[in-house]
mmCIF file of C-alpha atoms in Angstrom:
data_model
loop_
_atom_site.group_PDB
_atom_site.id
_atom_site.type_symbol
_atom_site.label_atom_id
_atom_site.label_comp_id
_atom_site.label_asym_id
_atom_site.label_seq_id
_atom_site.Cartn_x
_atom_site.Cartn_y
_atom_site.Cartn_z
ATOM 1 C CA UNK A 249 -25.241 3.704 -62.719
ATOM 2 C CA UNK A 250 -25.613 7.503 -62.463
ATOM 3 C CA UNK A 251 -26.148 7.580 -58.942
ATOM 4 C CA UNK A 252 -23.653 5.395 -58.434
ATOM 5 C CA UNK A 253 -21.107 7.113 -59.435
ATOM 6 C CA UNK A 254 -22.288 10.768 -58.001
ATOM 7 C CA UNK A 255 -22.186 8.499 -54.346
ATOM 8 C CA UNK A 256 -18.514 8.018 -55.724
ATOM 9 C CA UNK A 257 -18.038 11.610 -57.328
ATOM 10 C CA UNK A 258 -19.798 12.683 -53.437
ATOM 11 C CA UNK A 259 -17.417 10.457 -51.487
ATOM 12 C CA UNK A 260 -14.197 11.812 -53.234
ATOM 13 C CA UNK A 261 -14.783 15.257 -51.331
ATOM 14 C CA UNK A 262 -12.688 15.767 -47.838
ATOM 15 C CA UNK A 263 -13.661 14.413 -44.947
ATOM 16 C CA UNK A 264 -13.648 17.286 -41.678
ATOM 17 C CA UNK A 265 -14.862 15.842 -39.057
ATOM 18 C CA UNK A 266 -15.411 11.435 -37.669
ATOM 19 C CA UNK A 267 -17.726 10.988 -34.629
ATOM 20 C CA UNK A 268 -16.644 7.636 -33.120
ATOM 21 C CA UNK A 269 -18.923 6.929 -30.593
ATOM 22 C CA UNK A 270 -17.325 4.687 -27.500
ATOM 23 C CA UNK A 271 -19.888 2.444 -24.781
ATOM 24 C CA UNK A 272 -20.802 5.010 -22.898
ATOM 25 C CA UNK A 273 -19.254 2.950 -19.669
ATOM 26 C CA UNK A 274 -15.954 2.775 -21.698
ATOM 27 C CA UNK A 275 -15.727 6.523 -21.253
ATOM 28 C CA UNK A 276 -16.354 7.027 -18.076
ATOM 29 C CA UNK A 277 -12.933 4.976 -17.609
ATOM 30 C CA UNK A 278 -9.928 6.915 -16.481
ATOM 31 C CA UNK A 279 -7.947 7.729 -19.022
ATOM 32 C CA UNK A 280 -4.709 6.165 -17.906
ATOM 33 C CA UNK A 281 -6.803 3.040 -17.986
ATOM 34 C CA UNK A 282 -5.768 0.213 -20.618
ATOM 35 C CA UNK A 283 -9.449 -0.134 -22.016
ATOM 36 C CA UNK A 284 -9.758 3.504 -22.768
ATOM 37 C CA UNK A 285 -5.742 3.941 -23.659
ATOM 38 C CA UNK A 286 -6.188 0.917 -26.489
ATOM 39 C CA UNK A 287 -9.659 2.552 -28.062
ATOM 40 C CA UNK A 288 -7.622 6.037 -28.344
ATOM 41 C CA UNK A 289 -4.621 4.683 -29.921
ATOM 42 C CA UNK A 290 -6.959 1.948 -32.144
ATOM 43 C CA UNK A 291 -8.910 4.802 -33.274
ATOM 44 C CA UNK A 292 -5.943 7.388 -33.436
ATOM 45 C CA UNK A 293 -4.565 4.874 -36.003
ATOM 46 C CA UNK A 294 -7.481 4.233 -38.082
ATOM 47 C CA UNK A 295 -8.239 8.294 -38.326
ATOM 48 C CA UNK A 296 -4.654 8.826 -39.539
ATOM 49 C CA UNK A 297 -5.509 7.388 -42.387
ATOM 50 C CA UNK A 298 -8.614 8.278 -43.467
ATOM 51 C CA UNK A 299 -8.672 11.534 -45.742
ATOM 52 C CA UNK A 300 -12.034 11.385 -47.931
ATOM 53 C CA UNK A 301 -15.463 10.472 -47.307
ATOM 54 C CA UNK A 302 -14.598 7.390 -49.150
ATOM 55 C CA UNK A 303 -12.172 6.202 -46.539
ATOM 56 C CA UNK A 304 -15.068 6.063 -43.884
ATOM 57 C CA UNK A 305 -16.236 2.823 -44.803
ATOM 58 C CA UNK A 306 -13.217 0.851 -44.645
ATOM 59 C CA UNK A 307 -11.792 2.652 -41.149
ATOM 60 C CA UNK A 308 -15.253 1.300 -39.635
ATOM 61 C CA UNK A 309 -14.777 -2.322 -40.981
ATOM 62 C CA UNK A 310 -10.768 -1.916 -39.603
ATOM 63 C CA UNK A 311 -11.771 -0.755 -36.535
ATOM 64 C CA UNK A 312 -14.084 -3.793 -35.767
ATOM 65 C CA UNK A 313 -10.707 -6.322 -36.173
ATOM 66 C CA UNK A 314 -9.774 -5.055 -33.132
ATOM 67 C CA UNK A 315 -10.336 -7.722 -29.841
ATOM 68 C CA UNK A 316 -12.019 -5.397 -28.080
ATOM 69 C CA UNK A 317 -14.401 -3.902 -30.523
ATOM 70 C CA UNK A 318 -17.796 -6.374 -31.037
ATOM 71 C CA UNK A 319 -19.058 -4.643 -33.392
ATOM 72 C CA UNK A 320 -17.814 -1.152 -35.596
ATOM 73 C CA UNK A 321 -21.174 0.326 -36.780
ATOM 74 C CA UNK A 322 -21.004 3.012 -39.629
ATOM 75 C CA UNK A 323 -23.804 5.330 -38.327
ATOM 76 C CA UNK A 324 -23.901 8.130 -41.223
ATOM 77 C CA UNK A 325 -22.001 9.922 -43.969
ATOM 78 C CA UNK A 326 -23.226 13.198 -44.393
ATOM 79 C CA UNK A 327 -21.424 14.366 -47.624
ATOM 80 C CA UNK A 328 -23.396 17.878 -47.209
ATOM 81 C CA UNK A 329 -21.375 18.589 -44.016
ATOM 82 C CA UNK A 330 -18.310 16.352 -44.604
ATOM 83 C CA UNK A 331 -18.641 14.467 -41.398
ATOM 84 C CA UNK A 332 -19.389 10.763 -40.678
ATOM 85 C CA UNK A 333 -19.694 8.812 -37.266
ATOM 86 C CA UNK A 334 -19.029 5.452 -35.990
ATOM 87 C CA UNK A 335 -20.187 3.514 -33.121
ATOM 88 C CA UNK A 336 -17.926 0.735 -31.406
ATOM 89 C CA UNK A 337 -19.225 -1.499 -28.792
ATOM 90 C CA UNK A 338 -17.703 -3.883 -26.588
ATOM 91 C CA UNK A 339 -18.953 -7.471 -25.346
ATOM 92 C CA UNK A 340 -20.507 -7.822 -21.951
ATOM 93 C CA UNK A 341 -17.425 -10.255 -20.894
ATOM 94 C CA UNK A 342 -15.011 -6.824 -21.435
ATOM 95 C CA UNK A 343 -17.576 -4.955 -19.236
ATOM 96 C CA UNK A 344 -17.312 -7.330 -16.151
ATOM 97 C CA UNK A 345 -13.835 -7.771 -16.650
ATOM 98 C CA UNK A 346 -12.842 -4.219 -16.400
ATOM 99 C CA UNK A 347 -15.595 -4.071 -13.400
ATOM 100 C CA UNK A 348 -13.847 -6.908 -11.895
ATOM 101 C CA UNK A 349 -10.392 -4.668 -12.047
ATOM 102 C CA UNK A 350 -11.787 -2.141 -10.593
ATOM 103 C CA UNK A 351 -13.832 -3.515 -7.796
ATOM 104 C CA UNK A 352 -11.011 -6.158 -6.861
ATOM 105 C CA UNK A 353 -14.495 -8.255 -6.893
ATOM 106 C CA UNK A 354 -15.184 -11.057 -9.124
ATOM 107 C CA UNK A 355 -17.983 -10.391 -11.374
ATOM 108 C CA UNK A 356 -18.854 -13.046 -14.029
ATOM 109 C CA UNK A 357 -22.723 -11.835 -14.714
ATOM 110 C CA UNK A 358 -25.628 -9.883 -14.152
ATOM 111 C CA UNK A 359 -26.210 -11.860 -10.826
ATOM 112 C CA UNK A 360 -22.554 -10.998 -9.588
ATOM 113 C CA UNK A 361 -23.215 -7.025 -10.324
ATOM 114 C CA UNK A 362 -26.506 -6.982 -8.671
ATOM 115 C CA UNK A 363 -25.590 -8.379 -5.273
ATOM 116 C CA UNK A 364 -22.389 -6.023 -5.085
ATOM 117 C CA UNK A 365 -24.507 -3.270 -5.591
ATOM 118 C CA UNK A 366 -26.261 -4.107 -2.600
ATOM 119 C CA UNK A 367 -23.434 -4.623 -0.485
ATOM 120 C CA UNK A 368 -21.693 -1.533 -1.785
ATOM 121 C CA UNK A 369 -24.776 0.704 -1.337
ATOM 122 C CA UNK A 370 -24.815 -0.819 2.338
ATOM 123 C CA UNK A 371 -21.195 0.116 3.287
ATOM 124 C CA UNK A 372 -21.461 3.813 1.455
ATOM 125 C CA UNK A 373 -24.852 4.277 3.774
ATOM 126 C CA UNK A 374 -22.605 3.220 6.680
ATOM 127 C CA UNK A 375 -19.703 4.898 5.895
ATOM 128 C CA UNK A 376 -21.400 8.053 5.267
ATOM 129 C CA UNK A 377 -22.538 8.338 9.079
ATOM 130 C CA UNK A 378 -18.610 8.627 9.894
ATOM 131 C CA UNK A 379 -17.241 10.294 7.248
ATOM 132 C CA UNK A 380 -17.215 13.703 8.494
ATOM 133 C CA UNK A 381 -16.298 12.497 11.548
ATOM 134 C CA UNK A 382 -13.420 10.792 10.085
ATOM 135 C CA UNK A 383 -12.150 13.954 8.381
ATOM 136 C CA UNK A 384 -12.332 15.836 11.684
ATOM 137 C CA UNK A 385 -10.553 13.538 13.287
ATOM 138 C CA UNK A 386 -7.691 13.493 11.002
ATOM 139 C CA UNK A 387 -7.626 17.424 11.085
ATOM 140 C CA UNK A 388 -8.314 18.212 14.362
ATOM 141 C CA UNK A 389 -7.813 14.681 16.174
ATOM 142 C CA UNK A 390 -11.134 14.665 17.035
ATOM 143 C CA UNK A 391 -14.182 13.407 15.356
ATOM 144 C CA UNK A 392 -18.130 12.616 16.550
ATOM 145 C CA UNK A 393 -20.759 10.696 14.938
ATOM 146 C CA UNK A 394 -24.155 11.811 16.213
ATOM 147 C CA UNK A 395 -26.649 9.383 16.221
ATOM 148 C CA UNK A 396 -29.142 9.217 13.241
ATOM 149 C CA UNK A 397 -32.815 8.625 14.036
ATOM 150 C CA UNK A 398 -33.155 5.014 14.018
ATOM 151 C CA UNK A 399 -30.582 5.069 16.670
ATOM 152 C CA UNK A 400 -32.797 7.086 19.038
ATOM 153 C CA UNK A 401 -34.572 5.188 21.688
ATOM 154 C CA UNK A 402 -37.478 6.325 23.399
ATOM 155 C CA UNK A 403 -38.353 5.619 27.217
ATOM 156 C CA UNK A 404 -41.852 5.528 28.561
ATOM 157 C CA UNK A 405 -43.448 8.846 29.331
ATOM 158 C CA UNK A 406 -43.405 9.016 33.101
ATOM 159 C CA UNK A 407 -45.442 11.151 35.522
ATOM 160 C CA UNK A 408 -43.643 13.206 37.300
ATOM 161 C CA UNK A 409 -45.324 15.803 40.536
ATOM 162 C CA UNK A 410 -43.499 19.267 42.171
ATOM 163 C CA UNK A 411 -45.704 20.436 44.758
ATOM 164 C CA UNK A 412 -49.387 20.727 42.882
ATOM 165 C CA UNK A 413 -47.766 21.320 39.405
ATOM 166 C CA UNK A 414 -47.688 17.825 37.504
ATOM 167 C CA UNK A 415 -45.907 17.115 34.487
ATOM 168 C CA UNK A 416 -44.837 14.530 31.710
ATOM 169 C CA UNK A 417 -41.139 13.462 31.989
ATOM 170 C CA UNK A 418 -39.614 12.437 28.574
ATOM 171 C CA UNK A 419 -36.544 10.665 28.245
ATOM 172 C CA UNK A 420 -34.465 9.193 25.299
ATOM 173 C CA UNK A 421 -31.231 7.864 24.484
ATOM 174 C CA UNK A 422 -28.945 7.257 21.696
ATOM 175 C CA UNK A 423 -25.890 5.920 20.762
ATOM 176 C CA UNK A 424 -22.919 8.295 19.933
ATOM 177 C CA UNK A 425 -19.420 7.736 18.855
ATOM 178 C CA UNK A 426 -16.405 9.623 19.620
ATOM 179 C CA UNK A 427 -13.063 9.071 17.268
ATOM 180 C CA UNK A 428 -10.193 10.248 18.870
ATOM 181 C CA UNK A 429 -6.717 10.829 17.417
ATOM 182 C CA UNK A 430 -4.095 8.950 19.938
ATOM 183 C CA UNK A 431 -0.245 9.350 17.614
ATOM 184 C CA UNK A 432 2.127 6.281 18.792
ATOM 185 C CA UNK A 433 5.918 6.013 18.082
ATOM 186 C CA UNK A 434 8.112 3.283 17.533
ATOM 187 C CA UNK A 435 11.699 3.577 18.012
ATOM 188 C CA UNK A 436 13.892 0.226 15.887
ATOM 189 C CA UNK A 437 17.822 -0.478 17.717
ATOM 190 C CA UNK A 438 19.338 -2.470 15.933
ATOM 191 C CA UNK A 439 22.336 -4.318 17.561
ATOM 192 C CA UNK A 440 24.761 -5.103 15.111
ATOM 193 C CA UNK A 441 27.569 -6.117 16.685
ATOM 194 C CA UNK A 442 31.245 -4.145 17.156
ATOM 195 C CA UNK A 443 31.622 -0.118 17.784
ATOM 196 C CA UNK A 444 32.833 -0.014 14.044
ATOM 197 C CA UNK A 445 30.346 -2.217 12.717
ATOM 198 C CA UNK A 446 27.645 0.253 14.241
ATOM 199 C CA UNK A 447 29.643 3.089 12.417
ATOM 200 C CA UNK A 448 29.679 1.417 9.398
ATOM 201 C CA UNK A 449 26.007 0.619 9.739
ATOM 202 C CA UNK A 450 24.686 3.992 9.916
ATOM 203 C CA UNK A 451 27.049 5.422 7.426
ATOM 204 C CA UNK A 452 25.673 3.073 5.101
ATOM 205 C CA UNK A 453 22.267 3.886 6.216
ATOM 206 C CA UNK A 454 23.320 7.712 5.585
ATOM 207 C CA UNK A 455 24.050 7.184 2.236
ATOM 208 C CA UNK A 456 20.881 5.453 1.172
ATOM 209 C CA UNK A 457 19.093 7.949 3.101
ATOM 210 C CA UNK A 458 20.475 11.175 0.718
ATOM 211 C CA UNK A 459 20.382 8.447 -2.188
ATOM 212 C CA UNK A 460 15.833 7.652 -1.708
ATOM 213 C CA UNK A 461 15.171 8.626 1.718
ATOM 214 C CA UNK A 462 11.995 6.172 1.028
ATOM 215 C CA UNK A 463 14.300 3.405 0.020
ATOM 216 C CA UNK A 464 16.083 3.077 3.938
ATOM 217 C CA UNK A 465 12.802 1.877 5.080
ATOM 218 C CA UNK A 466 13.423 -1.285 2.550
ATOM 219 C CA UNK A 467 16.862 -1.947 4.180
ATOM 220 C CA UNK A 468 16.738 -5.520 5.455
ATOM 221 C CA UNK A 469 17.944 -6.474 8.854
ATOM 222 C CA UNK A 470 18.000 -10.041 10.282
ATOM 223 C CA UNK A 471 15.374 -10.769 7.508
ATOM 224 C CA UNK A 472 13.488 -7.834 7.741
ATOM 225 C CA UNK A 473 12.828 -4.534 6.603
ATOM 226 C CA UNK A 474 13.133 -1.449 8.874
ATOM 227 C CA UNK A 475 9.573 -0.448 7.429
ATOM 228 C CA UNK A 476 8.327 -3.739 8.760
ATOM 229 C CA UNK A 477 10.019 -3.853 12.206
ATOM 230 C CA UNK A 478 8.884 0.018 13.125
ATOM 231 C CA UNK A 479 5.558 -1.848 11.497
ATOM 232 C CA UNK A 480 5.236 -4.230 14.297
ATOM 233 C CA UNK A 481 6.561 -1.542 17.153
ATOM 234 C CA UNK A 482 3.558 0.569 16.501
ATOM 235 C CA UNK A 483 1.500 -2.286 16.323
ATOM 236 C CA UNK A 484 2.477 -3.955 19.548
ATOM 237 C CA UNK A 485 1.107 -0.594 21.218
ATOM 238 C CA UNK A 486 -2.028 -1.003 19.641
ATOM 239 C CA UNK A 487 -2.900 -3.736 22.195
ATOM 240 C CA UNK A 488 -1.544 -1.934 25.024
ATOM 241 C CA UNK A 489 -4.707 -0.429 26.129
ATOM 242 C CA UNK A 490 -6.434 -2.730 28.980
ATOM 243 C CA UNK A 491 -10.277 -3.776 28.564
ATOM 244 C CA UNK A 492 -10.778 -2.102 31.953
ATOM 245 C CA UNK A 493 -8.843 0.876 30.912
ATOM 246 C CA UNK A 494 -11.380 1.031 27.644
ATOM 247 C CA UNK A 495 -14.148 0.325 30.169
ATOM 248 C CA UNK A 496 -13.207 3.213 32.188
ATOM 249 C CA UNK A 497 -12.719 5.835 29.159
ATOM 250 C CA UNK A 498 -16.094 5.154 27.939
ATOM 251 C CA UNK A 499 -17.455 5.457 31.476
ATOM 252 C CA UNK A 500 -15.630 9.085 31.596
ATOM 253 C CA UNK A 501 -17.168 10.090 28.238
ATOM 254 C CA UNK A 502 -20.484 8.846 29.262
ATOM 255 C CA UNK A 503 -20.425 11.171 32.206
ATOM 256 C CA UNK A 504 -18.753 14.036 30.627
ATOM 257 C CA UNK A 505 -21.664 14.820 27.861
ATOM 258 C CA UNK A 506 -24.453 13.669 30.573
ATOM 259 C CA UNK A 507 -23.279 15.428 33.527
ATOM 260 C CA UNK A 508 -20.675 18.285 32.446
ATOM 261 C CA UNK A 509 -16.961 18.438 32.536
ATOM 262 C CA UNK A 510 -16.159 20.529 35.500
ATOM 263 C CA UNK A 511 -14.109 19.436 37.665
ATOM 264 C CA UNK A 512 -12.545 16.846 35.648
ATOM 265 C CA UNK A 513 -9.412 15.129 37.231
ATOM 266 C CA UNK A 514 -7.383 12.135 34.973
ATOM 267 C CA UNK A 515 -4.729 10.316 36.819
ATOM 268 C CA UNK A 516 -2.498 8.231 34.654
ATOM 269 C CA UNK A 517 -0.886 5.382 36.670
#
């Protein structure tokens, strides 16, 4: 009975300071996300309320009502230091769902998250070998991936005589890729019908325009947007480049890094 009620004379002290300890995963969230945004308002809540060492006890068994807590653990209360901490977890179901949201792959198990993994650490090692080159490219319209060992291929060492000398002729090649900025532009005319009626058309268009100058883009014409018929101009002179005309760039690259560029002529037909 005595120590009973010094834990109770103990626990009527102040409380300064609640450790709530998240899933370690849980924090690593963003903190605009709604996982993260429900645990700080669930535990801003709780807190509020809590005053005395004695109101520990009941925040952790409030906290663990919560759907998305499993379990509220009360770790400690240290009456010496007037602090106390409390651990929340979260069920494995939460964990692949909010992986799921973030992937934009479904992920139901342990089976699901191991074989993305491996895909995903595929692509990254892929994308890695043009990264660079896709920065430079979008800087400086130009971008090169140089080959990575694996890619090198080694020819047969070949004997190879000037005069009396003799030597050993090596030779190797590799694959290397060039990116190449190319802008396109897409002009939209849109017929409407009378003199007036054009007048009318782009005064309207005006207006929006000094209104959202995004929002013009969302103007609908004949059943579609502007954004969507400049869309399909730029993308109709995507496929305007021949296969012989691709044949013949690569050709001119080829020789360019394996013979020099001097004396370089393009004619453009």
């Amino acid at each position: 009975v005595i120590i009973d009620l010094l834990k109770e004379a103990l626990y009527m002290f102040p409380i300064r300071e609640i450790a709530i300890d998240l899933p370690r995963w849980v924090e690593e969230l963003p903190n605009n996300h709604w996982l993260y945004a429900r645990f700080s308002d669930a535990v801003l809540e709780v807190v509020a309320d809590v005053n005395r060492l004695r109101d520990v006890e009941p925040a952790a068994l409030q906290l663990g009502e919560y759907e998305f807590v499993e379990r509220s653990i009360l770790q400690s209360i240290e009456p010496g230091e007037g602090s106390a901490a409390i651990e929340l977890t979260c069920s494995h179901d939460l964990f692949y769902q909010v992986l799921s949201e973030l992937s934009g792959f479904p992920i139901e198990g342990d089976h699901n998250l191991v074989g993305l993994i491996s895909e995903l650490s595929f692509a990254k090692h892929e994308y890695d070998k043009v990264a660079e080159a896709l920065r430079n490219v979008k800087d400086t319209g130009y971008g090169l991936v140089s080959p990575g060992t694996d890619d090198i291929v080694f020819e047969q060492p070949e004997l190879i005589r000037q005069g009396n000398r003799f030597g050993v002729k090596l030779t190797a090649t590799a694959p290397s890729y060039h990116l190449i900025r190319a802008n396109i532009s897409a002009e939209v005319t849109p017929f409407v019908g009378t003199e007036k009626q054009g007048e009318e058309f782009v005064r309207y268009l005006a207006e929006e325009f000094e209104k959202d100058p995004d929002q013009i883009w969302e103007t609908d014409f004949l059943g579609k947007s502007m954004h969507d018929l400049v869309r399909e101009g730029l993308q109709s002179k995507l496929t305007k480049m021949p296969e012989n005309a691709q044949e013949k760039l690569q050709e001119t690259l080829t020789k360019i890094l394996n013979e020099g560029s001097g004396g370089l002529i393009c004619i453009i037909l």
